[in-house]
Tab-separated table of C-alpha atoms and ligand atoms in Angstrom:
chain	number	residue	atom	x	y	z
N	286	UNK	CA	200.883	33.173	124.080
N	287	UNK	CA	197.327	32.223	125.008
N	288	UNK	CA	196.107	30.317	121.953
N	289	UNK	CA	192.841	31.033	120.202
N	290	UNK	CA	191.818	27.393	120.527
N	291	UNK	CA	193.129	24.468	122.533
N	292	UNK	CA	191.593	21.011	122.073
N	293	UNK	CA	190.222	19.530	125.296
N	294	UNK	CA	190.428	15.837	126.131
N	295	UNK	CA	188.371	14.116	128.798
N	296	UNK	CA	191.086	11.574	129.679
N	297	UNK	CA	189.186	8.532	128.369
N	298	UNK	CA	190.007	8.977	124.664
N	299	UNK	CA	193.149	6.799	124.792
N	300	UNK	CA	191.419	4.111	126.860
N	301	UNK	CA	188.703	3.819	124.225
N	302	UNK	CA	191.198	3.856	121.348
N	303	UNK	CA	193.113	1.046	123.054
N	304	UNK	CA	189.874	-0.894	123.388
N	305	UNK	CA	189.164	-0.350	119.693
N	306	UNK	CA	192.606	-1.786	118.916
N	307	UNK	CA	191.934	-4.840	121.076
N	308	UNK	CA	188.589	-5.332	119.350
N	309	UNK	CA	190.561	-5.855	116.113
N	310	UNK	CA	187.971	-3.807	114.257
N	311	UNK	CA	189.625	-0.594	113.053
N	312	UNK	CA	187.609	0.275	109.960
N	313	UNK	CA	184.215	1.958	110.245
N	314	UNK	CA	180.896	0.990	111.789
N	315	UNK	CA	182.100	-1.060	114.744
N	316	UNK	CA	180.961	-0.888	118.344
N	317	UNK	CA	182.289	2.651	119.007
N	318	UNK	CA	180.563	4.077	115.945
N	319	UNK	CA	177.311	2.416	117.037
N	320	UNK	CA	177.621	3.889	120.527
N	321	UNK	CA	178.149	7.382	119.063
N	322	UNK	CA	175.129	6.922	116.784
N	323	UNK	CA	173.048	5.891	119.772
N	324	UNK	CA	174.068	8.913	121.885
N	325	UNK	CA	173.424	11.365	119.038
N	326	UNK	CA	170.029	9.825	118.214
N	327	UNK	CA	169.049	9.817	121.893
N	328	UNK	CA	170.090	13.446	122.528
N	329	UNK	CA	169.026	15.014	119.223
N	330	UNK	CA	166.020	12.892	118.345
N	331	UNK	CA	166.781	12.398	114.629
N	332	UNK	CA	165.524	9.106	113.252
N	333	UNK	CA	169.102	8.279	112.196
N	334	UNK	CA	172.571	9.658	112.938
N	335	UNK	CA	175.554	8.559	110.819
N	336	UNK	CA	179.141	9.444	111.690
N	337	UNK	CA	181.159	10.891	108.832
N	338	UNK	CA	184.746	12.085	108.594
N	339	UNK	CA	183.742	15.783	108.634
N	340	UNK	CA	180.827	18.184	108.503
N	341	UNK	CA	182.016	18.867	104.963
N	342	UNK	CA	181.413	15.174	104.146
N	343	UNK	CA	177.969	15.344	105.795
N	344	UNK	CA	177.046	18.336	103.639
N	345	UNK	CA	178.254	16.480	100.526
N	346	UNK	CA	176.086	13.515	101.491
N	347	UNK	CA	173.141	15.902	101.916
N	348	UNK	CA	173.663	17.281	98.403
N	349	UNK	CA	173.778	13.725	97.001
N	350	UNK	CA	170.709	12.594	98.970
N	351	UNK	CA	168.693	15.553	97.712
N	352	UNK	CA	169.660	14.686	94.110
N	353	UNK	CA	170.958	18.170	93.456
N	354	UNK	CA	172.115	18.607	89.886
N	355	UNK	CA	173.497	21.108	87.402
N	356	UNK	CA	171.809	24.492	87.671
N	357	UNK	CA	169.725	23.736	90.795
N	358	UNK	CA	169.814	26.591	93.288
N	359	UNK	CA	170.437	26.438	97.020
N	360	UNK	CA	169.685	29.461	99.208
N	361	UNK	CA	172.280	30.044	101.941
N	362	UNK	CA	174.073	32.821	103.803
N	363	UNK	CA	177.287	34.300	102.405
N	364	UNK	CA	178.525	34.723	105.958
N	365	UNK	CA	179.638	31.104	106.510
N	366	UNK	CA	182.457	28.615	106.054
N	367	UNK	CA	183.294	27.504	102.496
N	368	UNK	CA	182.017	23.943	102.985
N	369	UNK	CA	178.410	25.123	103.177
N	370	UNK	CA	178.652	26.204	99.538
N	371	UNK	CA	181.249	23.738	98.217
N	372	UNK	CA	179.153	20.666	98.968
N	373	UNK	CA	176.447	21.876	96.587
N	374	UNK	CA	178.832	23.336	93.983
N	375	UNK	CA	180.389	19.859	93.696
N	376	UNK	CA	177.023	18.654	92.325
N	377	UNK	CA	176.815	21.558	89.861
N	378	UNK	CA	174.294	23.468	91.975
N	379	UNK	CA	174.426	27.248	92.400
N	380	UNK	CA	174.648	28.828	95.860
N	381	UNK	CA	172.334	31.836	96.065
N	382	UNK	CA	173.666	34.065	98.816
N	383	UNK	CA	171.115	35.864	100.956
N	384	UNK	CA	171.818	38.462	103.642
N	385	UNK	CA	171.862	37.835	107.394
N	386	UNK	CA	170.024	39.332	110.344
N	387	UNK	CA	171.688	42.174	112.195
N	388	UNK	CA	171.085	40.545	115.625
N	389	UNK	CA	172.013	36.836	115.361
N	390	UNK	CA	174.051	37.070	112.120
N	391	UNK	CA	171.929	34.172	110.843
N	392	UNK	CA	170.217	33.915	107.438
N	393	UNK	CA	167.450	36.543	107.334
N	394	UNK	CA	164.287	34.450	107.024
N	395	UNK	CA	162.370	37.442	105.652
N	396	UNK	CA	164.608	37.632	102.555
N	397	UNK	CA	164.333	33.979	101.534
N	398	UNK	CA	161.054	34.052	99.618
N	399	UNK	CA	162.212	36.802	97.248
N	400	UNK	CA	165.307	34.734	96.363
N	401	UNK	CA	163.308	31.638	95.325
N	402	UNK	CA	163.181	30.837	91.588
N	403	UNK	CA	161.826	27.810	89.667
N	404	UNK	CA	165.335	26.280	90.031
N	405	UNK	CA	165.488	26.559	93.833
N	406	UNK	CA	165.677	23.090	95.434
N	407	UNK	CA	166.868	23.665	98.973
N	408	UNK	CA	167.635	26.117	101.749
N	409	UNK	CA	170.847	25.533	103.677
N	410	UNK	CA	170.753	27.375	106.984
N	411	UNK	CA	173.790	27.903	109.219
N	412	UNK	CA	173.250	28.210	112.969
N	413	UNK	CA	176.006	30.743	113.531
N	414	UNK	CA	177.810	30.517	116.884
N	415	UNK	CA	175.410	27.737	117.884
N	416	UNK	CA	172.474	30.185	117.937
N	417	UNK	CA	169.426	28.945	116.046
N	418	UNK	CA	168.064	30.445	112.838
N	419	UNK	CA	164.344	31.309	112.833
N	420	UNK	CA	163.361	27.762	111.958
N	421	UNK	CA	159.557	28.164	112.195
N	422	UNK	CA	159.552	30.806	109.460
N	423	UNK	CA	162.160	28.932	107.404
N	424	UNK	CA	160.308	25.599	107.555
N	425	UNK	CA	157.092	27.408	106.591
N	426	UNK	CA	158.591	28.984	103.463
N	427	UNK	CA	160.277	25.661	102.564
N	428	UNK	CA	156.941	23.874	102.937
N	429	UNK	CA	155.150	26.424	100.783
N	430	UNK	CA	157.602	25.929	97.888
N	431	UNK	CA	158.406	22.225	98.435
N	432	UNK	CA	162.069	22.865	99.285
N	433	UNK	CA	164.370	20.676	101.371
N	434	UNK	CA	166.066	22.259	104.385
N	435	UNK	CA	169.632	21.367	105.328
N	436	UNK	CA	170.838	22.577	108.717
N	437	UNK	CA	174.552	23.294	108.791
N	438	UNK	CA	174.721	22.685	112.535
N	439	UNK	CA	178.523	22.399	112.503
N	440	UNK	CA	178.582	24.772	115.483
N	441	UNK	CA	175.281	23.702	116.990
N	442	UNK	CA	175.613	20.529	119.075
N	443	UNK	CA	173.537	20.853	122.302
N	444	UNK	CA	171.843	24.056	121.064
N	445	UNK	CA	168.104	24.333	120.578
N	446	UNK	CA	165.321	26.295	118.919
N	447	UNK	CA	162.098	26.476	120.952
N	448	UNK	CA	163.309	23.403	122.831
N	449	UNK	CA	164.168	21.377	119.689
N	450	UNK	CA	167.819	20.329	119.274
N	451	UNK	CA	169.539	21.923	116.274
N	452	UNK	CA	170.027	19.436	113.467
N	453	UNK	CA	166.677	17.758	114.202
N	454	UNK	CA	164.410	20.325	112.536
N	455	UNK	CA	165.298	20.395	108.811
N	456	UNK	CA	165.241	17.486	106.353
N	457	UNK	CA	168.899	16.840	107.187
N	458	UNK	CA	171.352	18.179	109.765
N	459	UNK	CA	175.145	18.268	109.648
N	460	UNK	CA	177.437	18.307	112.700
N	461	UNK	CA	181.184	18.905	112.931
N	462	UNK	CA	183.635	17.333	115.361
N	463	UNK	CA	186.620	19.266	114.045
N	464	UNK	CA	189.064	20.152	116.815
N	465	UNK	CA	187.801	23.748	116.862
N	466	UNK	CA	184.220	22.712	117.699
N	467	UNK	CA	182.558	21.888	121.054
N	468	UNK	CA	182.924	18.084	120.880
N	469	UNK	CA	185.862	16.852	118.856
N	470	UNK	CA	187.563	13.887	117.209
N	471	UNK	CA	190.310	15.741	115.325
N	472	UNK	CA	188.419	15.674	112.067
N	473	UNK	CA	184.883	14.307	112.228
N	474	UNK	CA	181.217	14.921	111.657
N	475	UNK	CA	177.760	13.414	111.541
N	476	UNK	CA	174.781	13.447	109.228
N	477	UNK	CA	171.424	13.657	111.012
N	478	UNK	CA	168.493	12.305	109.031
N	479	UNK	CA	165.026	13.531	109.964
N	480	UNK	CA	163.106	12.004	107.061
N	481	UNK	CA	162.899	8.219	107.450
N	482	UNK	CA	162.614	7.788	103.672
N	483	UNK	CA	166.221	8.951	103.254
N	484	UNK	CA	167.855	6.566	105.738
N	485	UNK	CA	168.496	3.547	103.472
N	486	UNK	CA	169.983	5.634	100.675
N	487	UNK	CA	172.136	7.617	103.136
N	488	UNK	CA	173.713	4.354	104.326
N	489	UNK	CA	174.386	3.350	100.731
N	490	UNK	CA	175.914	6.704	99.736
N	491	UNK	CA	178.144	6.593	102.833
N	492	UNK	CA	179.359	3.069	101.950
N	493	UNK	CA	180.657	3.796	98.433
N	494	UNK	CA	177.259	3.299	96.820
N	495	UNK	CA	176.967	-0.284	98.088
N	496	UNK	CA	174.452	-1.995	100.338
N	497	UNK	CA	177.215	-3.217	102.664
N	498	UNK	CA	175.444	-1.851	105.772
N	499	UNK	CA	172.489	-4.169	105.131
N	500	UNK	CA	174.903	-7.046	104.458
N	501	UNK	CA	176.622	-6.504	107.838
N	502	UNK	CA	173.237	-6.542	109.564
N	503	UNK	CA	172.544	-9.895	107.918
N	504	UNK	CA	169.618	-8.532	105.908
N	505	UNK	CA	171.099	-9.698	102.579
N	506	UNK	CA	173.631	-12.441	101.761
N	507	UNK	CA	175.963	-10.467	99.486
N	508	UNK	CA	176.577	-6.811	98.863
N	509	UNK	CA	176.958	-4.952	95.625
N	510	UNK	CA	177.208	-1.573	93.920
N	511	UNK	CA	173.718	-0.093	93.614
N	512	UNK	CA	174.007	3.729	93.621
N	513	UNK	CA	176.482	6.612	93.501
N	514	UNK	CA	178.419	7.148	96.695
N	515	UNK	CA	181.768	7.628	98.312
N	516	UNK	CA	183.595	6.661	101.468
N	517	UNK	CA	182.181	8.949	104.120
N	518	UNK	CA	182.559	6.815	107.259
N	519	UNK	CA	185.247	7.391	109.891
N	520	UNK	CA	187.391	4.646	111.371
N	521	UNK	CA	186.706	3.132	114.772
N	522	UNK	CA	189.753	4.994	116.146
N	523	UNK	CA	188.033	8.301	115.422
N	524	UNK	CA	184.717	7.054	116.820
N	525	UNK	CA	186.455	5.821	119.996
N	526	UNK	CA	187.919	9.298	120.560
N	527	UNK	CA	184.557	10.902	119.862
N	528	UNK	CA	182.639	8.655	122.260
N	529	UNK	CA	184.659	9.985	125.209
N	530	UNK	CA	183.720	13.515	124.170
N	531	UNK	CA	180.031	12.843	123.558
N	532	UNK	CA	179.725	11.168	126.969
N	533	UNK	CA	180.934	14.423	128.573
N	534	UNK	CA	179.183	16.896	126.280
N	535	UNK	CA	176.880	18.207	129.011
N	536	UNK	CA	179.765	19.090	131.327
N	537	UNK	CA	181.820	20.488	128.424
N	538	UNK	CA	178.933	22.733	127.399
N	539	UNK	CA	178.405	23.902	130.990
N	540	UNK	CA	182.048	24.939	131.256
N	541	UNK	CA	181.938	26.743	127.904
N	542	UNK	CA	178.793	28.581	128.952
N	543	UNK	CA	180.433	29.878	132.112
N	544	UNK	CA	183.356	31.283	130.067
N	545	UNK	CA	180.898	32.771	127.552
N	546	UNK	CA	178.946	34.411	130.378
N	547	UNK	CA	182.126	35.828	131.910
N	548	UNK	CA	182.965	37.488	128.561
N	549	UNK	CA	179.402	38.730	128.213
N	550	UNK	CA	179.394	40.328	131.670
N	551	UNK	CA	182.820	41.882	131.096
N	552	UNK	CA	181.697	43.381	127.761
N	553	UNK	CA	178.494	44.940	129.145
N	554	UNK	CA	180.075	48.215	130.248
N	555	UNK	CA	182.038	48.527	126.985
N	556	UNK	CA	178.796	48.071	125.088
N	557	UNK	CA	177.193	50.762	127.249
N	558	UNK	CA	179.989	53.170	126.327
N	559	UNK	CA	179.623	52.359	122.627
N	560	UNK	CA	182.955	50.590	122.094
N	561	UNK	CA	181.507	47.194	121.097
N	562	UNK	CA	178.304	45.349	120.364
N	563	UNK	CA	177.827	42.046	122.163
N	564	UNK	CA	176.193	38.872	120.734
N	565	UNK	CA	172.385	38.841	120.904
N	566	UNK	CA	170.691	35.574	121.880
N	567	UNK	CA	166.903	35.467	121.340
N	568	UNK	CA	165.134	34.082	124.409
N	569	UNK	CA	163.734	31.092	122.466
N	570	UNK	CA	167.246	29.959	121.450
N	571	UNK	CA	169.204	27.723	123.820
N	572	UNK	CA	172.864	28.111	122.876
N	573	UNK	CA	176.007	26.078	123.463
N	574	UNK	CA	178.631	28.834	123.878
N	575	UNK	CA	180.369	27.694	120.713
N	576	UNK	CA	182.074	31.039	120.272
N	577	UNK	CA	182.213	34.539	121.726
N	578	UNK	CA	182.505	37.491	119.400
N	579	UNK	CA	182.504	41.261	119.624
N	580	UNK	CA	181.497	43.713	116.929
N	581	UNK	CA	183.797	46.729	116.838
N	582	UNK	CA	182.743	50.008	115.227
N	583	UNK	CA	184.965	49.669	112.131
N	584	UNK	CA	187.489	47.527	110.244
N	585	UNK	CA	190.432	49.685	111.393
N	586	UNK	CA	189.387	49.385	115.031
N	587	UNK	CA	188.924	45.627	114.667
N	588	UNK	CA	192.428	45.263	113.204
N	589	UNK	CA	193.913	47.493	115.930
N	590	UNK	CA	192.186	45.373	118.591
N	591	UNK	CA	193.605	42.118	117.160
N	592	UNK	CA	197.117	43.632	116.946
N	593	UNK	CA	196.946	44.932	120.516
N	594	UNK	CA	195.712	41.547	121.817
N	595	UNK	CA	198.641	39.850	120.098
N	596	UNK	CA	201.087	42.259	121.764
N	597	UNK	CA	199.499	41.294	125.086
N	598	UNK	CA	200.011	37.605	124.255
N	599	UNK	CA	196.411	36.651	123.460
N	600	UNK	CA	195.315	35.402	120.061
N	601	UNK	CA	191.994	36.726	118.757
N	602	UNK	CA	190.867	36.051	115.186
N	603	UNK	CA	188.202	37.082	112.688
N	604	UNK	CA	186.084	35.216	110.127
N	605	UNK	CA	184.485	34.917	107.540
N	606	UNK	CA	185.413	36.463	104.225
N	607	UNK	CA	181.853	36.648	102.804
N	608	UNK	CA	181.565	33.904	100.188
N	609	UNK	CA	179.918	36.154	97.579
N	610	UNK	CA	183.087	38.286	97.555
N	611	UNK	CA	185.542	35.389	97.062
N	612	UNK	CA	186.897	34.248	93.656
N	613	UNK	CA	185.079	30.892	93.846
N	614	UNK	CA	181.929	32.441	95.280
N	615	UNK	CA	181.723	34.826	92.328
N	616	UNK	CA	182.400	32.027	89.845
N	617	UNK	CA	179.977	29.431	91.216
N	618	UNK	CA	177.434	31.434	93.195
N	619	UNK	CA	175.148	34.394	92.922
N	620	UNK	CA	174.341	37.158	95.391
N	621	UNK	CA	170.697	38.010	95.989
N	622	UNK	CA	170.360	41.659	96.929
N	623	UNK	CA	172.985	43.943	98.410
N	624	UNK	CA	174.179	41.710	101.299
N	625	UNK	CA	174.651	44.924	103.215
N	626	UNK	CA	174.615	43.420	106.704
N	627	UNK	CA	177.023	40.645	105.685
N	628	UNK	CA	179.515	43.149	104.277
N	629	UNK	CA	179.415	45.414	107.321
N	630	UNK	CA	179.492	42.656	109.943
N	631	UNK	CA	182.362	40.708	108.405
N	632	UNK	CA	184.661	43.756	108.668
N	633	UNK	CA	183.841	44.360	112.309
N	634	UNK	CA	183.646	40.962	113.976
N	635	UNK	CA	186.374	39.534	116.192
N	636	UNK	CA	186.351	36.197	118.030
N	637	UNK	CA	187.866	35.852	121.499
N	638	UNK	CA	189.560	32.647	122.682
N	639	UNK	CA	187.012	30.251	124.217
N	640	UNK	CA	188.128	26.785	125.240
N	641	UNK	CA	187.718	24.551	128.252
N	642	UNK	CA	190.763	25.181	130.459
N	643	UNK	CA	191.195	28.885	129.697
N	644	UNK	CA	189.550	29.715	133.047
N	645	UNK	CA	192.899	29.787	134.915
N	646	UNK	CA	194.233	32.516	132.566
N	647	UNK	CA	191.035	34.466	132.236
N	648	UNK	CA	192.231	37.539	134.167
N	649	UNK	CA	195.105	37.907	131.676
N	650	UNK	CA	192.679	37.553	128.764
N	651	UNK	CA	190.286	40.212	130.079
N	652	UNK	CA	193.147	42.621	130.855
N	653	UNK	CA	194.329	42.194	127.243
N	654	UNK	CA	190.771	42.800	126.008
N	655	UNK	CA	190.492	46.015	128.058
N	656	UNK	CA	193.785	47.271	126.678
N	657	UNK	CA	192.788	46.150	123.173
N	658	UNK	CA	189.601	48.207	123.250
N	659	UNK	CA	191.457	51.265	124.575
N	660	UNK	CA	194.112	50.901	121.852
N	661	UNK	CA	191.421	50.407	119.203
N	662	UNK	CA	189.614	53.557	120.358
N	663	UNK	CA	192.802	55.647	120.065
N	664	UNK	CA	193.446	54.157	116.622
N	665	UNK	CA	190.160	55.697	115.523
N	666	UNK	CA	191.366	59.145	116.666
N	667	UNK	CA	194.587	58.670	114.687
N	668	UNK	CA	192.611	57.778	111.510
L	46	PLP	C1	183.436	24.009	110.928
L	46	PLP	C2	182.351	24.283	109.982
L	46	PLP	C3	182.154	23.491	108.842
L	46	PLP	C4	183.119	22.418	108.413
L	46	PLP	O1	183.291	21.413	109.348
L	46	PLP	P1	184.399	20.267	109.061
L	46	PLP	O2	184.030	19.217	110.067
L	46	PLP	O3	185.725	20.891	109.335
L	46	PLP	O4	184.242	19.820	107.680
L	46	PLP	C5	181.069	23.755	108.031
L	46	PLP	N1	180.221	24.748	108.308
L	46	PLP	C6	180.380	25.550	109.387
L	46	PLP	C7	179.396	26.635	109.643
L	46	PLP	C8	181.459	25.348	110.249
L	46	PLP	O5	181.623	26.147	111.303
């Protein structure tokens, strides 16, 4: 079986972990964490980057930093991972689900204004597949209504919007280093802070509501509990693993892009004959080849394609179940409008395996894809 995902290691992860062990500093915020912070700040340009133990944790920190409370509303897509919504629901806020664009499958910036109410406090955008949302329009509407913008850039490391790195544009950005993402540490994430006024409190929230970070920098002579918070920092072992990945992120992205392009070129003729729709990347969006998807004409064809791929020994998967249609989404959130595009897209989308190292088996993968599309097309006739 060719797996859907296979974690890639650069070869230096264990060396760095060994070094962390020799340093005798295994808890958070040691030398490896600082090196990761430095690389992220240098490459993304946020005024502060803080490692966390997941993108989920980064989103929770964002909800705390923005003081979201019972009944506040946060505008977001329904077509996303559960953490985007959960982080705000944990504070008692209400996700307001807005439809996505047909081309990029990102939050439709033209529908945001109509979803704003007196309770709206923030917009949480998701850069799906590492392709940027229309940030100029989104920042403009946020500015007009005084709303914070959180970028769920879980999939967006090394991607850009009009030359600006994703995660650096909104008030706060959230990255994921989960093993399914482009740079990994098993579980892991980072909070990117683009408003200098939020930096001190972010450090406090991340350190259980204490000012321990200032204590360790020698800025105060004892530390104490001063705010709400939790333990959101990863250990040095995780940071050591991550450093090896971040040092190679350019090369990793280049290799992913060449696989992405090979899929895209293969799919061109199938798009021309109407069997699939390929991803659409606006020219002002620099993307990171986080994932490659195809849109099939219907749910039954999508399911037939996945089944055929599996028979050929290649695992393809779909996501997401739109949040507004889930039990928790209905209980804690609210749909704005029909969410027509979301409903149609989520039935038709399939993700193909894309991981560094798959190159040597790529002929097998494409042969399975060809057969999958043929099988899916005959399924339609049988319907
Ligand atoms: C992966 C992902 C997350 C969650 O990331 P974790 O690091 O696993 O918590 C959140 N949002 C989106 C859009 C994701 O793809």
